[in-house]
Short mmCIF file of C-alpha atoms in Angstrom, two decimals:
data_model
loop_
_atom_site.label_atom_id
_atom_site.label_comp_id
_atom_site.label_asym_id
_atom_site.label_seq_id
_atom_site.Cartn_x
_atom_site.Cartn_y
_atom_site.Cartn_z
CA MET A 14 -33.74 24.35 43.93
CA THR A 15 -37.15 25.00 42.78
CA GLY A 16 -37.78 28.36 44.08
CA ARG A 17 -37.16 31.86 43.17
CA ALA A 18 -33.51 32.66 43.65
CA ASN A 19 -34.71 35.43 45.99
CA VAL A 20 -36.28 33.82 48.60
CA LEU A 21 -33.45 31.90 49.67
CA GLY A 22 -33.70 32.42 53.58
CA GLY A 23 -31.24 34.30 54.88
CA LEU A 24 -29.91 34.51 51.70
CA SER A 25 -29.70 37.59 48.86
CA PRO A 26 -29.16 37.23 45.38
CA ALA A 27 -26.72 39.89 43.68
CA HIS A 28 -29.10 41.13 41.08
CA CYS A 29 -32.65 42.30 42.02
CA GLU A 30 -34.24 39.78 39.68
CA ASN A 31 -36.55 37.01 39.89
CA CYS A 32 -34.70 33.82 38.38
CA PHE A 33 -36.41 30.18 39.16
CA VAL A 34 -34.18 27.33 38.39
CA PRO A 35 -35.40 23.99 38.10
CA THR A 36 -33.10 21.67 39.79
CA SER A 37 -32.62 19.10 36.71
CA GLU A 38 -30.99 22.73 34.76
CA ILE A 39 -28.95 23.12 37.39
CA ILE A 40 -25.08 22.45 36.42
CA ALA A 41 -23.28 23.17 39.53
CA VAL A 42 -22.84 24.93 42.83
CA GLU A 43 -19.86 26.46 44.01
CA GLU A 44 -18.40 29.01 46.89
CA THR A 45 -17.51 31.97 45.66
CA ASP A 46 -14.84 34.46 46.88
CA LEU A 47 -15.71 38.02 47.01
CA ASN A 48 -13.33 40.49 45.38
CA LYS A 49 -13.04 43.70 47.08
CA LYS A 50 -14.79 45.73 44.18
CA GLN A 51 -17.69 43.33 44.83
CA HIS A 52 -17.48 43.77 48.46
CA ASN A 53 -17.63 47.65 48.15
CA SER A 54 -20.23 48.23 45.45
CA GLY A 55 -24.26 48.99 46.36
CA LYS A 56 -25.40 47.74 49.98
CA TRP A 57 -23.13 44.99 50.48
CA GLN A 58 -19.89 47.52 51.97
CA LYS A 59 -21.74 47.53 54.68
CA MET A 60 -21.25 43.42 55.91
CA ALA A 61 -18.27 42.66 57.76
CA LYS A 62 -17.41 39.29 56.41
CA PRO A 63 -20.25 38.93 53.44
CA HIS A 64 -19.66 34.74 52.20
CA ALA A 65 -21.46 34.26 48.92
CA PHE A 66 -22.01 30.65 46.52
CA THR A 67 -23.11 31.09 43.47
CA VAL A 68 -25.93 29.00 41.39
CA TYR A 69 -24.44 27.86 37.89
CA TYR A 70 -27.07 26.65 35.59
CA VAL A 71 -28.94 26.50 31.85
CA LYS A 72 -31.64 28.49 30.26
CA LYS A 73 -33.83 29.01 27.40
CA ALA A 74 -32.64 31.08 25.21
CA ARG A 75 -34.19 31.99 21.02
CA ASN A 76 -34.42 29.51 18.59
CA HIS A 77 -34.38 26.18 21.20
CA ARG A 78 -30.44 26.82 22.44
CA TRP A 79 -29.65 26.80 25.57
CA ARG A 80 -27.01 29.20 27.30
CA CYS A 81 -24.70 29.48 30.79
CA SER A 82 -25.99 31.64 33.04
CA ASP A 83 -25.23 32.26 36.47
CA VAL A 84 -26.37 33.60 39.49
CA THR A 85 -24.71 35.03 43.09
CA PHE A 86 -26.08 34.67 46.68
CA TRP A 87 -24.53 36.40 49.42
CA CYS A 88 -24.91 36.17 53.03
CA VAL A 89 -22.98 37.88 56.55
CA ASP A 90 -23.60 34.49 58.21
CA GLU A 91 -20.64 31.87 56.98
CA GLN A 92 -22.60 28.60 58.42
CA LEU A 93 -25.48 29.53 56.80
CA CYS A 94 -24.28 29.56 53.63
CA ASN A 95 -22.33 25.91 53.97
CA GLN A 96 -25.75 24.76 54.66
CA TRP A 97 -27.14 25.95 51.55
CA ILE A 98 -24.20 24.88 49.37
CA GLN A 99 -24.49 21.59 51.41
CA ALA A 100 -28.11 21.03 50.05
CA LEU A 101 -27.81 22.19 46.89
CA LYS A 102 -25.41 19.94 46.43
CA GLU A 103 -27.19 16.72 48.10
CA LEU A 104 -30.05 18.02 45.71
CA LEU A 105 -28.05 17.70 42.80
CA GLU A 106 -26.59 14.37 43.69
CA LEU A 107 -30.35 12.67 43.86
CA GLN A 108 -30.74 13.85 40.25
CA LYS A 109 -31.01 9.93 38.89
CA ALA A 110 -31.08 11.70 35.29
CA ARG A 111 -27.63 13.05 35.53
CA PRO A 112 -24.50 10.95 34.36
CA LYS A 113 -21.36 10.65 36.27
CA GLN A 114 -19.12 9.05 34.12
CA LEU A 115 -19.36 10.14 30.22
CA LEU A 116 -18.04 8.27 27.37
CA VAL A 117 -16.24 10.62 24.36
CA TYR A 118 -15.81 10.11 20.97
CA ILE A 119 -14.35 13.01 18.66
CA ASN A 120 -13.99 12.76 15.27
CA PRO A 121 -11.09 15.98 14.49
CA TYR A 122 -12.47 15.91 11.04
CA GLY A 123 -15.81 16.68 12.38
CA GLY A 124 -17.25 20.47 12.26
CA LYS A 125 -14.91 21.96 8.92
CA ARG A 126 -11.93 20.50 11.41
CA GLN A 127 -12.97 22.26 14.57
CA GLY A 128 -14.26 18.93 16.48
CA LYS A 129 -11.66 18.49 19.20
CA ARG A 130 -11.15 22.23 19.52
CA ILE A 131 -15.11 23.41 20.06
CA TYR A 132 -14.97 19.87 22.20
CA GLU A 133 -11.74 21.08 24.51
CA GLN A 134 -13.12 25.15 24.72
CA LYS A 135 -17.10 24.67 25.11
CA VAL A 136 -17.53 21.35 25.93
CA ALA A 137 -15.18 20.27 28.00
CA PRO A 138 -15.29 23.15 31.20
CA LEU A 139 -19.02 22.41 31.35
CA PHE A 140 -18.20 18.51 32.33
CA SER A 141 -15.70 19.64 34.78
CA LEU A 142 -17.61 22.26 36.56
CA ALA A 143 -20.76 19.34 36.39
CA SER A 144 -18.31 16.41 38.06
CA ILE A 145 -18.44 14.79 34.80
CA SER A 146 -15.51 12.78 34.62
CA THR A 147 -14.90 11.75 30.92
CA ASP A 148 -12.82 9.12 29.15
CA VAL A 149 -12.40 10.99 25.29
CA PHE A 150 -11.48 8.51 22.82
CA ILE A 151 -10.29 9.98 18.96
CA THR A 152 -10.85 8.73 16.22
CA GLU A 153 -8.34 8.06 13.52
CA ARG A 154 -10.71 6.23 10.70
CA ALA A 155 -14.58 6.03 9.72
CA ASN A 156 -15.81 2.71 12.12
CA HIS A 157 -13.36 3.53 14.96
CA ALA A 158 -16.05 4.48 17.29
CA LYS A 159 -18.35 1.48 16.23
CA ASP A 160 -15.14 -0.42 16.60
CA ASN A 161 -13.95 0.80 19.89
CA LEU A 162 -17.27 -0.24 21.59
CA PHE A 163 -17.58 -3.64 21.00
CA GLU A 164 -14.29 -3.33 23.48
CA VAL A 165 -14.49 -1.46 26.47
CA ASN A 166 -15.62 -1.63 29.27
CA ILE A 167 -19.21 -0.50 28.06
CA ASN A 168 -21.03 -0.77 32.07
CA LYS A 169 -18.33 1.91 33.98
CA TYR A 170 -20.41 4.80 31.87
CA ASP A 171 -23.59 6.59 32.52
CA GLY A 172 -23.51 7.74 28.63
CA VAL A 173 -21.59 8.04 25.49
CA VAL A 174 -20.95 11.10 24.10
CA CYS A 175 -20.18 12.59 19.78
CA VAL A 176 -18.49 15.21 18.74
CA GLY A 177 -18.86 15.09 15.25
CA GLY A 178 -21.59 14.73 12.37
CA ASP A 179 -23.99 12.91 11.25
CA GLY A 180 -21.72 10.06 10.81
CA MET A 181 -20.56 10.05 14.39
CA PHE A 182 -23.84 9.45 15.34
CA SER A 183 -24.73 6.59 13.59
CA GLU A 184 -21.09 5.25 14.26
CA VAL A 185 -22.26 5.27 18.15
CA MET A 186 -25.70 4.50 17.36
CA HIS A 187 -24.38 1.35 15.91
CA GLY A 188 -21.70 0.55 17.94
CA LEU A 189 -24.50 0.60 21.29
CA ILE A 190 -26.82 -1.06 19.82
CA GLY A 191 -24.31 -3.70 18.78
CA ARG A 192 -22.70 -3.89 21.87
CA MET A 193 -25.76 -4.77 23.94
CA GLN A 194 -27.18 -7.33 21.78
CA LYS A 195 -23.84 -8.80 21.58
CA ASP A 196 -23.95 -9.57 25.39
CA SER A 197 -27.32 -10.46 25.70
CA GLY A 198 -26.64 -13.08 22.55
CA ILE A 199 -29.16 -11.38 20.82
CA ASP A 200 -28.15 -12.52 16.94
CA GLN A 201 -28.43 -8.97 14.58
CA ASN A 202 -29.38 -10.72 11.89
CA ASN A 203 -32.82 -12.21 12.75
CA PRO A 204 -35.46 -9.57 11.64
CA LYS A 205 -37.47 -11.24 14.15
CA ALA A 206 -34.99 -11.08 16.87
CA PRO A 207 -36.86 -8.98 19.66
CA LEU A 208 -33.62 -6.33 20.52
CA VAL A 209 -32.41 -5.80 23.65
CA GLN A 210 -33.14 -2.24 25.04
CA CYS A 211 -29.37 0.22 25.87
CA ASN A 212 -29.93 1.97 28.94
CA ILE A 213 -26.73 3.71 28.45
CA ARG A 214 -27.61 7.26 26.82
CA ILE A 215 -26.26 9.05 23.32
CA GLY A 216 -25.23 12.49 23.67
CA ILE A 217 -24.65 15.14 21.14
CA ILE A 218 -25.09 17.95 23.01
CA PRO A 219 -25.77 16.56 26.96
CA ALA A 220 -28.41 18.10 27.97
CA GLY A 221 -29.55 16.10 31.63
CA ASP A 222 -32.15 14.75 31.29
CA SER A 223 -33.44 11.38 28.89
CA GLN A 224 -35.66 10.80 25.97
CA PRO A 225 -36.55 7.51 25.03
CA LEU A 226 -36.17 7.16 20.96
CA ASP A 227 -37.35 4.40 18.16
CA VAL A 228 -34.66 2.94 16.64
CA SER A 229 -36.01 0.72 12.81
CA SER A 230 -33.41 -2.74 11.88
CA VAL A 231 -32.98 -2.65 8.19
CA HIS A 232 -32.72 -6.48 7.17
CA HIS A 233 -31.78 -8.17 3.52
CA ASN A 234 -32.69 -12.14 3.21
CA ASN A 235 -31.70 -12.36 7.08
CA THR A 236 -28.50 -10.03 7.26
CA PHE A 237 -28.89 -7.07 8.85
CA LEU A 238 -27.94 -4.12 6.88
CA LYS A 239 -28.47 -1.01 9.08
CA TYR A 240 -30.64 0.53 11.90
CA THR A 241 -32.25 4.13 11.12
CA VAL A 242 -33.57 6.49 13.50
CA SER A 243 -35.24 9.11 11.03
CA LEU A 244 -35.52 9.43 7.62
CA LEU A 245 -35.63 5.99 4.68
CA GLY A 246 -36.56 6.64 1.53
CA TYR A 247 -36.60 4.68 -2.19
CA GLY A 248 -37.31 6.48 -5.31
CA PHE A 249 -37.03 10.13 -4.95
CA TYR A 250 -34.88 10.83 -2.07
CA GLY A 251 -33.16 7.61 -2.86
CA ASP A 252 -32.09 8.98 -5.84
CA ILE A 253 -30.49 12.86 -4.92
CA LEU A 254 -28.71 10.56 -2.45
CA LYS A 255 -27.38 8.18 -5.06
CA ASP A 256 -26.72 11.06 -7.72
CA SER A 257 -25.45 13.61 -4.43
CA GLU A 258 -22.29 11.11 -3.88
CA LYS A 259 -20.42 11.68 -6.85
CA LYS A 260 -20.63 15.64 -6.75
CA ARG A 261 -19.00 15.47 -3.36
CA TRP A 262 -16.63 18.42 -4.23
CA MET A 263 -20.28 20.48 -5.27
CA GLY A 264 -20.33 20.84 -1.32
CA PRO A 265 -24.13 21.37 0.34
CA MET A 266 -25.34 22.49 -2.76
CA ARG A 267 -24.66 19.51 -4.41
CA TYR A 268 -28.55 18.37 -2.96
CA ASP A 269 -30.11 20.76 -4.64
CA TYR A 270 -28.34 20.21 -8.02
CA SER A 271 -29.00 16.67 -7.68
CA GLY A 272 -32.86 17.49 -6.32
CA PHE A 273 -33.95 19.39 -9.69
CA LYS A 274 -31.65 17.09 -11.57
CA THR A 275 -34.08 13.84 -9.77
CA PHE A 276 -37.16 16.09 -9.81
CA LEU A 277 -36.94 16.85 -13.72
CA SER A 278 -36.27 12.86 -14.10
CA HIS A 279 -39.82 11.97 -13.67
CA HIS A 280 -38.64 8.45 -12.25
CA CYS A 281 -41.16 5.95 -10.49
CA TYR A 282 -40.57 1.97 -9.65
CA GLU A 283 -42.95 -0.40 -9.45
CA GLY A 284 -42.70 -3.20 -6.46
CA THR A 285 -44.36 -4.10 -3.77
CA ILE A 286 -44.97 -2.95 -0.29
CA SER A 287 -46.21 -5.30 3.11
CA PHE A 288 -46.39 -3.89 6.05
CA GLN A 289 -48.41 -5.02 9.58
CA PRO A 290 -50.03 -1.31 11.13
CA ALA A 291 -49.35 -0.18 14.08
CA LYS A 292 -53.24 -1.38 15.86
CA HIS A 293 -50.69 0.00 19.48
CA THR A 294 -50.14 3.29 19.08
CA LEU A 295 -53.43 6.19 19.74
CA GLY A 296 -52.44 8.77 17.20
CA SER A 297 -52.97 9.02 13.66
CA PRO A 298 -50.44 10.42 10.41
CA ARG A 299 -53.11 12.44 9.62
CA ASP A 300 -54.11 14.48 13.17
CA LYS A 301 -52.78 17.59 14.70
CA ASP A 302 -50.91 15.41 17.85
CA SER A 303 -47.40 16.78 17.46
CA CYS A 304 -44.78 15.13 19.37
CA ARG A 305 -43.47 16.80 21.73
CA THR A 306 -41.09 17.10 25.12
CA GLY A 307 -43.49 14.82 27.40
CA CYS A 308 -45.24 13.20 24.58
CA HIS A 309 -48.81 11.13 26.01
CA ILE A 310 -48.87 9.40 23.62
CA CYS A 311 -45.61 8.00 23.17
CA ARG A 312 -45.84 7.13 27.17
CA GLN A 313 -49.39 5.40 26.71
CA SER A 314 -48.42 3.77 23.01
CA GLU A 315 -45.88 2.00 24.51
CA GLN A 316 -47.14 0.88 27.93
CA GLN A 317 -49.98 -0.28 25.45
CA LEU A 318 -47.39 -1.92 23.20
CA ALA A 319 -45.64 -3.52 26.79
CA GLU A 320 -48.69 -4.97 27.93
CA GLN A 321 -49.67 -6.72 24.46
CA ARG A 322 -46.53 -8.30 24.09
CA LYS A 323 -46.80 -9.60 27.85
CA LYS A 324 -50.21 -10.53 26.83
CA CYS A 325 -49.65 -12.92 23.29
CA GLY A 326 -45.63 -12.77 23.66
CA LEU A 327 -43.84 -11.36 20.32
CA LYS A 328 -43.96 -15.15 18.55
CA HIS A 329 -47.94 -14.94 18.68
CA GLU A 330 -47.71 -10.96 17.79
CA GLU A 331 -44.92 -11.29 14.84
CA ASP A 332 -47.33 -14.26 13.75
CA GLU A 333 -51.08 -14.03 14.33
CA GLU A 334 -51.13 -9.81 12.80
CA GLU A 335 -52.44 -9.00 9.55
CA TRP A 336 -50.38 -8.32 6.22
CA LYS A 337 -51.36 -5.56 4.15
CA VAL A 338 -49.80 -5.69 0.66
CA ILE A 339 -49.72 -2.42 -1.84
CA LYS A 340 -48.41 -3.31 -5.18
CA GLY A 341 -48.28 0.15 -7.81
CA LYS A 342 -46.07 2.28 -9.46
CA PHE A 343 -43.81 4.82 -6.97
CA LEU A 344 -42.31 8.12 -6.80
CA ALA A 345 -41.04 7.98 -3.64
CA ILE A 346 -41.52 5.67 -0.56
CA ASN A 347 -40.16 6.91 2.54
CA VAL A 348 -40.80 5.89 6.26
CA VAL A 349 -40.10 7.91 8.66
CA ASN A 350 -39.59 7.27 12.83
CA MET A 351 -40.08 11.22 13.39
CA SER A 352 -40.76 14.47 11.52
CA CYS A 353 -37.58 15.57 9.70
CA ALA A 354 -38.66 18.62 10.04
CA CYS A 355 -35.70 20.91 8.84
CA PRO A 356 -35.55 24.65 8.24
CA ARG A 357 -36.98 24.70 4.47
CA SER A 358 -39.48 22.06 5.66
CA PRO A 359 -40.34 23.22 9.12
CA LYS A 360 -43.50 20.71 9.49
CA GLY A 361 -41.44 17.90 7.81
CA LEU A 362 -42.39 14.93 6.07
CA SER A 363 -44.57 13.56 8.61
CA PRO A 364 -45.65 15.95 11.07
CA ALA A 365 -47.16 14.14 13.65
CA ALA A 366 -44.93 11.45 13.89
CA HIS A 367 -43.53 10.23 16.57
CA LEU A 368 -39.99 9.66 18.61
CA ALA A 369 -41.13 6.81 21.03
CA ASP A 370 -44.31 5.35 21.21
CA GLY A 371 -43.28 2.81 18.30
CA SER A 372 -44.20 2.64 15.13
CA ALA A 373 -43.16 4.78 11.62
CA ASP A 374 -45.41 6.32 9.13
CA LEU A 375 -44.83 4.57 5.91
CA ILE A 376 -45.91 7.50 2.35
CA LEU A 377 -46.11 6.14 -0.48
CA VAL A 378 -45.95 8.79 -3.53
CA ARG A 379 -47.80 7.29 -6.49
CA LYS A 380 -46.84 7.65 -10.09
CA CYS A 381 -48.43 11.20 -10.67
CA SER A 382 -47.61 14.08 -13.24
CA ARG A 383 -45.08 16.39 -12.24
CA PHE A 384 -47.03 19.18 -11.43
CA ASP A 385 -48.91 17.36 -9.32
CA PHE A 386 -45.29 16.25 -7.87
CA LEU A 387 -44.10 19.29 -7.33
CA ARG A 388 -47.90 20.27 -5.67
CA TYR A 389 -46.88 17.75 -3.13
CA LEU A 390 -43.27 18.85 -2.46
CA VAL A 391 -44.63 22.31 -2.51
CA ARG A 392 -46.51 21.53 0.35
CA HIS A 393 -44.35 20.25 3.02
CA THR A 394 -42.95 24.62 3.20
CA ASN A 395 -46.00 25.24 4.06
CA GLN A 396 -49.30 25.29 6.98
CA ASP A 397 -51.23 22.80 3.76
CA ASP A 398 -51.99 18.83 4.48
CA GLN A 399 -49.38 17.35 2.91
CA PHE A 400 -51.29 13.72 2.37
CA ASP A 401 -54.27 15.78 1.30
CA PHE A 402 -53.35 14.18 -2.62
CA SER A 403 -55.28 11.41 -4.17
CA PHE A 404 -51.80 9.88 -5.22
CA VAL A 405 -50.31 9.88 -1.80
CA ASP A 406 -51.19 7.69 1.17
CA VAL A 407 -49.85 7.35 4.72
CA TYR A 408 -50.11 4.60 6.91
CA ARG A 409 -49.10 4.32 10.41
CA VAL A 410 -46.54 0.49 10.40
CA LYS A 411 -44.31 -1.35 13.45
CA SER A 412 -43.23 -4.32 9.84
CA PHE A 413 -42.74 -3.53 6.13
CA GLN A 414 -41.15 -4.97 3.80
CA PHE A 415 -40.05 -3.70 -0.41
CA THR A 416 -39.96 -6.71 -2.77
CA SER A 417 -38.61 -5.37 -6.54
CA LYS A 418 -38.25 -6.80 -9.77
CA LEU A 419 -35.21 -5.07 -10.40
CA LEU A 420 -33.41 -7.08 -8.10
CA GLU A 421 -32.38 -11.05 -9.57
CA ASP A 422 -34.94 -13.67 -8.56
CA ASN A 423 -32.56 -15.36 -6.01
CA GLU A 424 -31.83 -11.77 -4.53
CA SER A 425 -35.58 -11.11 -4.21
CA ASP A 426 -37.26 -13.16 -1.83
CA VAL A 427 -36.73 -11.25 1.48
CA THR A 428 -39.21 -13.10 2.82
CA ASP A 429 -42.48 -15.69 1.52
CA ILE A 430 -44.97 -12.73 2.13
CA GLY A 431 -44.97 -10.96 -1.36
CA LYS A 432 -42.64 -12.41 -3.01
CA LYS A 433 -44.80 -14.08 -5.74
CA HIS A 434 -45.24 -9.35 -6.28
CA PHE A 435 -42.08 -7.81 -8.30
CA GLY A 436 -42.35 -4.92 -9.45
CA ARG A 437 -40.22 -2.98 -13.13
CA PHE A 438 -38.64 0.22 -14.01
CA CYS A 439 -41.49 2.31 -15.18
CA ARG A 440 -40.85 3.31 -18.31
CA ASP A 441 -43.05 5.42 -19.08
CA HIS A 442 -41.02 8.92 -19.75
CA PRO A 443 -39.17 7.44 -22.76
CA ALA A 444 -38.23 11.22 -22.80
CA CYS A 445 -36.14 11.36 -20.10
CA CYS A 446 -33.32 8.73 -21.38
CA CYS A 447 -34.21 6.67 -18.70
CA SER A 448 -30.97 3.99 -18.70
CA ILE A 449 -30.71 3.69 -14.18
CA ALA A 450 -31.78 -0.10 -13.17
CA ASN A 451 -33.19 0.38 -9.87
CA SER A 452 -33.54 2.90 -6.63
CA THR A 453 -31.37 3.31 -3.89
CA TRP A 454 -32.22 3.26 0.29
CA ASN A 455 -31.83 6.03 1.28
CA CYS A 456 -31.02 5.01 4.92
CA ASP A 457 -30.65 8.56 7.08
CA GLY A 458 -28.01 9.57 4.60
CA GLU A 459 -26.53 6.46 3.65
CA THR A 460 -26.83 4.49 0.97
CA LEU A 461 -27.94 0.56 0.78
CA ASP A 462 -26.47 -2.15 -1.19
CA SER A 463 -29.81 -3.70 -1.47
CA SER A 464 -33.07 -2.72 -2.92
CA ALA A 465 -35.52 -5.50 -0.73
CA ILE A 466 -35.62 -4.88 2.70
CA GLU A 467 -37.59 -6.12 5.67
CA VAL A 468 -37.78 -3.37 8.14
CA ARG A 469 -39.21 -3.55 11.33
CA VAL A 470 -39.19 -0.92 14.22
CA HIS A 471 -38.25 -1.28 18.10
CA CYS A 472 -39.66 1.17 20.55
CA GLN A 473 -38.12 2.96 22.96
CA LEU A 474 -34.91 0.63 21.78
CA MET A 475 -32.15 3.77 22.47
CA LYS A 476 -31.99 6.71 24.75
CA LEU A 477 -30.50 10.68 24.01
CA PHE A 478 -29.44 13.26 26.40
CA ALA A 479 -32.32 15.29 25.31
CA ARG A 480 -36.11 16.77 26.07
CA GLY A 481 -37.76 15.50 23.68
CA ILE A 482 -38.94 18.67 21.04
CA GLU A 483 -40.01 21.65 22.53
CA GLU A 484 -43.06 23.70 22.02
CA ASN A 485 -42.57 26.89 19.18
CA CYS A 486 -43.86 30.23 19.98
CA LYS A 487 -46.81 29.45 18.18
CA GLU A 488 -47.74 26.51 18.96
CA ALA A 489 -47.09 27.61 22.78
CA SER A 490 -49.42 30.42 22.00
CA ARG A 491 -51.84 28.05 20.41
CA ASN A 492 -52.24 25.72 23.23
CA GLN A 493 -52.88 28.64 25.77
CA SER A 494 -55.06 30.10 24.05
CA ARG A 495 -56.86 26.87 24.29
CA VAL A 496 -57.07 26.38 27.29
CA GLU A 497 -58.38 29.25 28.57
CA GLN A 498 -60.94 28.99 26.12
CA LEU A 499 -61.55 25.54 27.96
CA LEU A 500 -61.47 26.95 31.49
#
């Protein structure tokens, strides 16, 4: 329904306010029985036999939230009413992105053990209203959803929905991507293997649309370790995670405690980083083009990458494109596929990172004083350029490797590139009583066992039930001002 609610031919709404509802935001259209109170109220009391139908839809609320709403249309002509109901239902059937069959995984221990109740009371009624069939699977152990995805008939579903925390999403992501590669005969342990794109969308809160998402694969010595869609951090963020895991009894407060402790310890690590620049992308980590809904950079970057691979082939691309090598002492090595914005860091670790452009932003924080490192961390909480420091480097890459002397010689040869350049633990701060032998990679909130890794970005490997990142009020106002200036 792409017109205003009160101008449907021959119909009148139950209230007079204007209501513009895109077809993609309609949940359902149903015939409505008018009770006696409605019939006798206002100007409708003169209708002999009024007929009505209700359009259920979602609308934006505050803080980027969506809420369900509805509008009811009345008329005296029963045939006209039925024609509108049929026409709107046929319009909904034409929506290709609208799912009909979903596989739902529920972690009963997620959301303070409220996951099952939340689904039954909040989510299931919406699926039923929208005529979406579901198969519900209650997980009973770790990796239960991941293992199940290798067994079910995945082709019967339009999407997979997970009800739980980050762990449940990670399980579903690894299970779905792994299943697609297995069915296609792709060896996940081969770091250079071109992975098959997942056409089945993953949803946490389904919205009916489709948002592609880059996924990075992490390997060690030709062995697959993990997929990551957000943060891969070594040094500062890895040490925080490693320390916080020992203090789970503290609850969420453990991250603040471990963060402060890690900041004071001020460990830095020496190693070698090799990476391939993402030349196919249009943007840069230092520009102001943030990734938002309908992002043109993601769309055009994906097109350029596809044309490049079609012309040269994947093997030629891997063999011929140059690798850059950087050696040094680092407080933090971060690789992000998205901005990683959060309430404490409104802009995130890399404000201009994009969800689906086939690249990741590699952020290197070199050895510096505690005061300078604190200045860098504070920049994440304000609007200043967090990369505007002499000890911070940022690159947009499509693959990278890290090697360190913190591993035994037989574990340090990730690939031939850079394997002769190993690092050593920085002991320039004896007052800290440094005793740890190595840092840990923080992979989307989970630790990796190996320090030497190889990472490759797979462009738009996965799809979500989402619309991308929406503008906030300040951005919308600023963009409107720019348009007005141009006009």
